[in-house]
PDB file of C-alpha atoms in Angstrom:
ATOM      1  CA  UNK F   1      35.844 -61.273 179.358  1.00 61.00           C
ATOM      2  CA  UNK F   2      37.310 -57.784 179.783  1.00 64.00           C
ATOM      3  CA  UNK F   3      36.087 -57.279 183.313  1.00 90.00           C
ATOM      4  CA  UNK F   4      37.871 -56.512 186.541  1.00 95.00           C
ATOM      5  CA  UNK F   5      35.672 -57.235 189.557  1.00 96.00           C
ATOM      6  CA  UNK F   6      36.067 -55.847 193.049  1.00 97.00           C
ATOM      7  CA  UNK F   7      34.425 -56.796 196.324  1.00 97.00           C
ATOM      8  CA  UNK F   8      32.936 -55.420 198.418  1.00 97.00           C
ATOM      9  CA  UNK F   9      31.410 -52.394 196.677  1.00 95.00           C
ATOM     10  CA  UNK F  10      31.130 -50.520 199.955  1.00 97.00           C
ATOM     11  CA  UNK F  11      32.936 -51.036 203.254  1.00 97.00           C
ATOM     12  CA  UNK F  12      32.587 -49.221 206.564  1.00 96.00           C
ATOM     13  CA  UNK F  13      35.178 -50.089 209.166  1.00 94.00           C
ATOM     14  CA  UNK F  14      36.378 -48.825 212.502  1.00 91.00           C
ATOM     15  CA  UNK F  15      39.943 -47.824 213.153  1.00 91.00           C
ATOM     16  CA  UNK F  16      40.645 -51.039 215.056  1.00 90.00           C
ATOM     17  CA  UNK F  17      39.143 -53.390 212.473  1.00 90.00           C
ATOM     18  CA  UNK F  18      40.944 -55.656 210.027  1.00 95.00           C
ATOM     19  CA  UNK F  19      39.351 -56.055 206.631  1.00 96.00           C
ATOM     20  CA  UNK F  20      40.358 -57.017 203.100  1.00 97.00           C
ATOM     21  CA  UNK F  21      39.511 -55.747 199.629  1.00 98.00           C
ATOM     22  CA  UNK F  22      39.476 -58.226 196.774  1.00 98.00           C
ATOM     23  CA  UNK F  23      40.085 -57.835 193.066  1.00 98.00           C
ATOM     24  CA  UNK F  24      39.807 -60.464 190.350  1.00 97.00           C
ATOM     25  CA  UNK F  25      40.414 -60.598 186.608  1.00 97.00           C
ATOM     26  CA  UNK F  26      40.334 -63.439 184.095  1.00 92.00           C
ATOM     27  CA  UNK F  27      41.920 -61.695 181.124  1.00 93.00           C
ATOM     28  CA  UNK F  28      45.280 -63.403 181.616  1.00 92.00           C
ATOM     29  CA  UNK F  29      46.840 -60.119 182.660  1.00 93.00           C
ATOM     30  CA  UNK F  30      50.051 -60.464 184.651  1.00 91.00           C
ATOM     31  CA  UNK F  31      50.198 -56.903 186.012  1.00 92.00           C
ATOM     32  CA  UNK F  32      47.738 -55.766 188.691  1.00 95.00           C
ATOM     33  CA  UNK F  33      47.437 -52.423 190.422  1.00 96.00           C
ATOM     34  CA  UNK F  34      45.894 -50.791 193.490  1.00 97.00           C
ATOM     35  CA  UNK F  35      44.936 -47.125 193.319  1.00 97.00           C
ATOM     36  CA  UNK F  36      43.449 -44.782 195.917  1.00 97.00           C
ATOM     37  CA  UNK F  37      41.144 -42.006 194.775  1.00 96.00           C
ATOM     38  CA  UNK F  38      39.922 -39.158 196.947  1.00 95.00           C
ATOM     39  CA  UNK F  39      36.875 -37.117 195.936  1.00 92.00           C
ATOM     40  CA  UNK F  40      37.418 -34.866 192.915  1.00 90.00           C
ATOM     41  CA  UNK F  41      41.028 -36.015 192.530  1.00 93.00           C
ATOM     42  CA  UNK F  42      42.659 -38.345 190.008  1.00 94.00           C
ATOM     43  CA  UNK F  43      43.682 -41.822 191.156  1.00 95.00           C
ATOM     44  CA  UNK F  44      46.957 -42.224 193.030  1.00 95.00           C
ATOM     45  CA  UNK F  45      48.973 -45.359 192.435  1.00 95.00           C
ATOM     46  CA  UNK F  46      49.624 -47.419 195.572  1.00 97.00           C
ATOM     47  CA  UNK F  47      51.033 -50.787 194.474  1.00 96.00           C
ATOM     48  CA  UNK F  48      51.866 -52.730 191.323  1.00 94.00           C
ATOM     49  CA  UNK F  49      52.269 -56.472 191.067  1.00 95.00           C
ATOM     50  CA  UNK F  50      53.954 -57.977 188.054  1.00 91.00           C
ATOM     51  CA  UNK F  51      53.995 -61.753 187.654  1.00 93.00           C
ATOM     52  CA  UNK F  52      52.675 -62.025 191.223  1.00 94.00           C
ATOM     53  CA  UNK F  53      55.652 -60.103 192.604  1.00 94.00           C
ATOM     54  CA  UNK F  54      55.425 -56.634 194.118  1.00 95.00           C
ATOM     55  CA  UNK F  55      57.196 -54.325 191.664  1.00 91.00           C
ATOM     56  CA  UNK F  56      56.101 -50.881 192.865  1.00 90.00           C
ATOM     57  CA  UNK F  57      55.189 -49.642 196.351  1.00 92.00           C
ATOM     58  CA  UNK F  58      54.551 -45.927 196.291  1.00 92.00           C
ATOM     59  CA  UNK F  59      55.643 -45.432 199.922  1.00 92.00           C
ATOM     60  CA  UNK F  60      52.264 -46.592 201.158  1.00 95.00           C
ATOM     61  CA  UNK F  61      51.850 -46.855 204.968  1.00 95.00           C
ATOM     62  CA  UNK F  62      52.175 -50.369 206.365  1.00 95.00           C
ATOM     63  CA  UNK F  63      48.545 -50.357 207.501  1.00 96.00           C
ATOM     64  CA  UNK F  64      47.868 -51.231 203.838  1.00 97.00           C
ATOM     65  CA  UNK F  65      49.222 -54.665 202.953  1.00 97.00           C
ATOM     66  CA  UNK F  66      48.846 -56.002 199.408  1.00 97.00           C
ATOM     67  CA  UNK F  67      48.844 -59.647 198.450  1.00 97.00           C
ATOM     68  CA  UNK F  68      48.765 -61.389 195.087  1.00 96.00           C
ATOM     69  CA  UNK F  69      47.989 -65.068 195.758  1.00 95.00           C
ATOM     70  CA  UNK F  70      47.799 -65.976 192.068  1.00 93.00           C
ATOM     71  CA  UNK F  71      47.731 -64.357 188.642  1.00 90.00           C
ATOM     72  CA  UNK F  72      43.985 -63.648 188.788  1.00 95.00           C
ATOM     73  CA  UNK F  73      43.604 -62.328 192.319  1.00 97.00           C
ATOM     74  CA  UNK F  74      44.802 -59.252 194.155  1.00 98.00           C
ATOM     75  CA  UNK F  75      43.982 -58.451 197.760  1.00 98.00           C
ATOM     76  CA  UNK F  76      44.493 -55.371 199.882  1.00 98.00           C
ATOM     77  CA  UNK F  77      44.557 -56.067 203.613  1.00 98.00           C
ATOM     78  CA  UNK F  78      43.589 -53.180 205.837  1.00 97.00           C
ATOM     79  CA  UNK F  79      44.464 -52.764 209.512  1.00 95.00           C
ATOM     80  CA  UNK F  80      44.346 -49.840 211.936  1.00 93.00           C
ATOM     81  CA  UNK F  81      43.232 -47.379 209.285  1.00 94.00           C
ATOM     82  CA  UNK F  82      42.674 -43.689 209.884  1.00 95.00           C
ATOM     83  CA  UNK F  83      39.603 -41.643 208.848  1.00 95.00           C
ATOM     84  CA  UNK F  84      41.734 -39.925 206.188  1.00 96.00           C
ATOM     85  CA  UNK F  85      42.104 -43.309 204.495  1.00 97.00           C
ATOM     86  CA  UNK F  86      38.442 -43.093 203.491  1.00 97.00           C
ATOM     87  CA  UNK F  87      38.417 -43.116 199.687  1.00 97.00           C
ATOM     88  CA  UNK F  88      37.535 -45.104 196.587  1.00 97.00           C
ATOM     89  CA  UNK F  89      40.008 -47.958 196.132  1.00 98.00           C
ATOM     90  CA  UNK F  90      40.405 -49.015 192.535  1.00 97.00           C
ATOM     91  CA  UNK F  91      42.015 -52.122 191.154  1.00 97.00           C
ATOM     92  CA  UNK F  92      43.319 -52.362 187.599  1.00 96.00           C
ATOM     93  CA  UNK F  93      45.079 -54.927 185.445  1.00 95.00           C
ATOM     94  CA  UNK F  94      47.053 -54.971 182.243  1.00 92.00           C
ATOM     95  CA  UNK F  95      49.181 -57.181 180.078  1.00 88.00           C
ATOM     96  CA  UNK F  96      52.887 -56.967 180.699  1.00 79.00           C
ATOM     97  CA  UNK F  97      56.029 -57.734 178.740  1.00 66.00           C
ATOM     98  CA  UNK F  98      58.157 -60.820 179.288  1.00 59.00           C
ATOM     99  CA  UNK F  99      60.690 -58.665 181.118  1.00 54.00           C
ATOM    100  CA  UNK F 100      58.002 -57.782 183.657  1.00 49.00           C
ATOM    101  CA  UNK F 101      57.453 -54.237 182.424  1.00 51.00           C
ATOM    102  CA  UNK F 102      54.005 -53.131 181.364  1.00 48.00           C
ATOM    103  CA  UNK F 103      55.287 -50.964 178.494  1.00 58.00           C
ATOM    104  CA  UNK F 104      52.312 -49.506 176.659  1.00 73.00           C
ATOM    105  CA  UNK F 105      49.630 -51.969 177.579  1.00 82.00           C
ATOM    106  CA  UNK F 106      46.171 -50.627 178.334  1.00 87.00           C
ATOM    107  CA  UNK F 107      44.995 -50.711 181.935  1.00 91.00           C
ATOM    108  CA  UNK F 108      41.509 -52.025 182.706  1.00 93.00           C
ATOM    109  CA  UNK F 109      39.908 -50.713 185.871  1.00 94.00           C
ATOM    110  CA  UNK F 110      37.414 -52.267 188.248  1.00 95.00           C
ATOM    111  CA  UNK F 111      34.366 -50.485 189.710  1.00 94.00           C
ATOM    112  CA  UNK F 112      36.122 -49.750 192.982  1.00 96.00           C
ATOM    113  CA  UNK F 113      35.424 -50.257 196.682  1.00 97.00           C
ATOM    114  CA  UNK F 114      34.096 -47.216 198.522  1.00 97.00           C
ATOM    115  CA  UNK F 115      35.810 -47.352 201.942  1.00 97.00           C
ATOM    116  CA  UNK F 116      34.693 -45.327 204.931  1.00 97.00           C
ATOM    117  CA  UNK F 117      36.791 -45.410 208.102  1.00 96.00           C
ATOM    118  CA  UNK F 118      34.953 -44.294 211.231  1.00 93.00           C
TER     119      UNK F 118
ATOM    120  CA  UNK D   1      58.886 -33.274 185.414  1.00 76.00           C
ATOM    121  CA  UNK D   2      56.071 -35.053 183.604  1.00 79.00           C
ATOM    122  CA  UNK D   3      52.885 -33.016 183.949  1.00 89.00           C
ATOM    123  CA  UNK D   4      49.503 -33.510 182.320  1.00 95.00           C
ATOM    124  CA  UNK D   5      47.173 -30.549 181.919  1.00 96.00           C
ATOM    125  CA  UNK D   6      43.533 -30.808 180.910  1.00 97.00           C
ATOM    126  CA  UNK D   7      41.146 -28.139 179.741  1.00 96.00           C
ATOM    127  CA  UNK D   8      38.542 -27.119 180.454  1.00 97.00           C
ATOM    128  CA  UNK D   9      38.165 -28.206 184.080  1.00 96.00           C
ATOM    129  CA  UNK D  10      34.380 -28.022 183.808  1.00 97.00           C
ATOM    130  CA  UNK D  11      32.203 -28.120 180.715  1.00 97.00           C
ATOM    131  CA  UNK D  12      28.435 -27.781 180.384  1.00 98.00           C
ATOM    132  CA  UNK D  13      26.732 -28.529 177.083  1.00 97.00           C
ATOM    133  CA  UNK D  14      23.279 -29.003 175.645  1.00 97.00           C
ATOM    134  CA  UNK D  15      22.265 -32.382 174.321  1.00 98.00           C
ATOM    135  CA  UNK D  16      23.402 -32.826 170.753  1.00 97.00           C
ATOM    136  CA  UNK D  17      26.378 -30.480 170.940  1.00 97.00           C
ATOM    137  CA  UNK D  18      29.877 -31.401 169.769  1.00 98.00           C
ATOM    138  CA  UNK D  19      32.264 -31.626 172.731  1.00 98.00           C
ATOM    139  CA  UNK D  20      36.050 -31.236 172.783  1.00 98.00           C
ATOM    140  CA  UNK D  21      38.262 -31.907 175.797  1.00 98.00           C
ATOM    141  CA  UNK D  22      41.965 -31.138 175.547  1.00 98.00           C
ATOM    142  CA  UNK D  23      45.009 -32.714 177.157  1.00 97.00           C
ATOM    143  CA  UNK D  24      48.610 -31.465 177.021  1.00 96.00           C
ATOM    144  CA  UNK D  25      51.659 -33.175 178.445  1.00 93.00           C
ATOM    145  CA  UNK D  26      55.132 -31.897 179.099  1.00 89.00           C
ATOM    146  CA  UNK D  27      57.523 -34.748 178.216  1.00 86.00           C
ATOM    147  CA  UNK D  28      57.753 -37.465 175.596  1.00 83.00           C
ATOM    148  CA  UNK D  29      55.343 -40.316 176.126  1.00 85.00           C
ATOM    149  CA  UNK D  30      54.771 -43.846 174.890  1.00 84.00           C
ATOM    150  CA  UNK D  31      50.987 -43.594 174.812  1.00 90.00           C
ATOM    151  CA  UNK D  32      48.047 -41.801 176.324  1.00 93.00           C
ATOM    152  CA  UNK D  33      44.845 -43.087 177.938  1.00 94.00           C
ATOM    153  CA  UNK D  34      41.463 -41.414 177.871  1.00 97.00           C
ATOM    154  CA  UNK D  35      39.359 -42.577 180.818  1.00 97.00           C
ATOM    155  CA  UNK D  36      35.733 -41.976 181.817  1.00 97.00           C
ATOM    156  CA  UNK D  37      34.395 -41.939 185.359  1.00 96.00           C
ATOM    157  CA  UNK D  38      30.719 -41.526 186.192  1.00 93.00           C
ATOM    158  CA  UNK D  39      29.802 -40.007 189.596  1.00 88.00           C
ATOM    159  CA  UNK D  40      30.608 -42.426 192.389  1.00 80.00           C
ATOM    160  CA  UNK D  41      31.690 -45.033 189.879  1.00 84.00           C
ATOM    161  CA  UNK D  42      34.701 -46.881 188.631  1.00 87.00           C
ATOM    162  CA  UNK D  43      36.872 -45.939 185.701  1.00 93.00           C
ATOM    163  CA  UNK D  44      36.317 -47.085 182.133  1.00 93.00           C
ATOM    164  CA  UNK D  45      39.157 -46.983 179.647  1.00 92.00           C
ATOM    165  CA  UNK D  46      37.886 -45.315 176.468  1.00 95.00           C
ATOM    166  CA  UNK D  47      41.041 -45.242 174.382  1.00 93.00           C
ATOM    167  CA  UNK D  48      44.742 -45.819 174.516  1.00 92.00           C
ATOM    168  CA  UNK D  49      46.606 -44.231 171.619  1.00 92.00           C
ATOM    169  CA  UNK D  50      50.153 -43.460 170.660  1.00 90.00           C
ATOM    170  CA  UNK D  51      49.596 -41.795 167.272  1.00 91.00           C
ATOM    171  CA  UNK D  52      46.895 -40.555 164.947  1.00 94.00           C
ATOM    172  CA  UNK D  53      43.245 -41.033 165.692  1.00 96.00           C
ATOM    173  CA  UNK D  54      40.874 -43.621 167.124  1.00 96.00           C
ATOM    174  CA  UNK D  55      37.084 -43.749 166.914  1.00 97.00           C
ATOM    175  CA  UNK D  56      34.539 -45.710 168.893  1.00 95.00           C
ATOM    176  CA  UNK D  57      30.895 -44.877 168.328  1.00 96.00           C
ATOM    177  CA  UNK D  58      30.416 -41.178 169.048  1.00 97.00           C
ATOM    178  CA  UNK D  59      33.831 -40.811 170.638  1.00 97.00           C
ATOM    179  CA  UNK D  60      36.957 -39.763 168.756  1.00 98.00           C
ATOM    180  CA  UNK D  61      40.424 -39.367 170.229  1.00 98.00           C
ATOM    181  CA  UNK D  62      43.354 -37.748 168.460  1.00 97.00           C
ATOM    182  CA  UNK D  63      46.957 -37.278 169.444  1.00 96.00           C
ATOM    183  CA  UNK D  64      49.770 -35.105 168.064  1.00 94.00           C
ATOM    184  CA  UNK D  65      53.014 -36.453 169.466  1.00 90.00           C
ATOM    185  CA  UNK D  66      55.129 -33.547 168.176  1.00 90.00           C
ATOM    186  CA  UNK D  67      52.853 -30.972 169.801  1.00 93.00           C
ATOM    187  CA  UNK D  68      52.379 -33.107 172.951  1.00 93.00           C
ATOM    188  CA  UNK D  69      48.629 -32.697 172.724  1.00 96.00           C
ATOM    189  CA  UNK D  70      45.580 -34.937 172.597  1.00 97.00           C
ATOM    190  CA  UNK D  71      41.879 -34.247 172.218  1.00 98.00           C
ATOM    191  CA  UNK D  72      38.769 -36.215 173.022  1.00 98.00           C
ATOM    192  CA  UNK D  73      35.707 -35.370 170.940  1.00 98.00           C
ATOM    193  CA  UNK D  74      32.130 -36.424 171.590  1.00 98.00           C
ATOM    194  CA  UNK D  75      29.695 -36.032 168.717  1.00 97.00           C
ATOM    195  CA  UNK D  76      25.935 -35.666 169.299  1.00 97.00           C
ATOM    196  CA  UNK D  77      26.417 -35.470 173.064  1.00 97.00           C
ATOM    197  CA  UNK D  78      23.831 -37.067 175.347  1.00 97.00           C
ATOM    198  CA  UNK D  79      23.070 -36.671 179.071  1.00 96.00           C
ATOM    199  CA  UNK D  80      24.513 -40.134 179.692  1.00 95.00           C
ATOM    200  CA  UNK D  81      27.888 -38.749 178.557  1.00 97.00           C
ATOM    201  CA  UNK D  82      27.936 -36.663 181.758  1.00 97.00           C
ATOM    202  CA  UNK D  83      31.026 -37.847 183.605  1.00 97.00           C
ATOM    203  CA  UNK D  84      34.572 -36.907 184.460  1.00 97.00           C
ATOM    204  CA  UNK D  85      37.005 -37.505 181.612  1.00 98.00           C
ATOM    205  CA  UNK D  86      40.614 -38.086 182.581  1.00 97.00           C
ATOM    206  CA  UNK D  87      43.671 -38.278 180.383  1.00 97.00           C
ATOM    207  CA  UNK D  88      46.684 -40.178 181.630  1.00 95.00           C
ATOM    208  CA  UNK D  89      49.993 -40.661 179.879  1.00 92.00           C
ATOM    209  CA  UNK D  90      52.459 -43.521 179.894  1.00 87.00           C
ATOM    210  CA  UNK D  91      55.989 -42.073 180.048  1.00 83.00           C
ATOM    211  CA  UNK D  92      58.435 -42.852 177.279  1.00 79.00           C
ATOM    212  CA  UNK D  93      60.183 -46.182 177.680  1.00 72.00           C
ATOM    213  CA  UNK D  94      57.075 -47.747 179.114  1.00 66.00           C
ATOM    214  CA  UNK D  95      55.962 -47.744 182.694  1.00 70.00           C
ATOM    215  CA  UNK D  96      53.255 -49.080 184.937  1.00 75.00           C
ATOM    216  CA  UNK D  97      52.947 -45.577 186.393  1.00 84.00           C
ATOM    217  CA  UNK D  98      50.329 -43.522 184.596  1.00 90.00           C
ATOM    218  CA  UNK D  99      50.580 -39.753 184.990  1.00 91.00           C
ATOM    219  CA  UNK D 100      47.052 -38.447 185.389  1.00 95.00           C
ATOM    220  CA  UNK D 101      45.483 -35.138 184.497  1.00 96.00           C
ATOM    221  CA  UNK D 102      43.060 -33.613 186.971  1.00 95.00           C
ATOM    222  CA  UNK D 103      40.035 -34.461 184.874  1.00 96.00           C
ATOM    223  CA  UNK D 104      37.329 -32.564 183.026  1.00 97.00           C
ATOM    224  CA  UNK D 105      33.838 -32.683 184.477  1.00 97.00           C
ATOM    225  CA  UNK D 106      31.305 -32.780 181.640  1.00 98.00           C
ATOM    226  CA  UNK D 107      27.611 -32.108 182.195  1.00 97.00           C
ATOM    227  CA  UNK D 108      25.248 -32.573 179.261  1.00 97.00           C
ATOM    228  CA  UNK D 109      21.805 -31.121 179.824  1.00 97.00           C
ATOM    229  CA  UNK D 110      18.714 -32.467 178.040  1.00 96.00           C
TER     230      UNK D 110
END
């Protein structure tokens, strides 16, 4: 199984709503990533979890709150978002070294959640 | 500063043509990804390579570490190959942070 799954596929939310994006993989990968992608732009890294611990936060606003409850699951909790947060949110996973660094392991991406904030 | 440049930005071809997309990077890297993204869709990893050449079906990726350059070739192109192709490098020493190019939008007409 080389699949990363993401739910929901589409999400429309108001600026006062609280919602969550979910990502799951069963490849035994211990590094998981959240990316944000605006139209016609490459993905931008938001967060990296390594061995269920947050290892990289790319100065993401606190209205985005990641959570890694176990080695297969990654959540992104959303609260008080702005319309400019509308984007495709991609999850990815990869193997990682025993020191916690991903080195040159290939990243596998999910299909993304298309988020619209109204 | 690690920068990744892709060319061309847009490419239109007729079905059956041989396609080449180029990627240049500015600093030493550990490896380079070639990624494919269909309109409105998620990203598929096509290749990760750190030297030489890899082939999968009609797709071939090459990398020249000394020249800091990689190419993605598509033989016998088909309309279903229409997508954005993105190269992304992994900086030397290993890192979770990929450095992405801006992508090449390929359209293959029947």
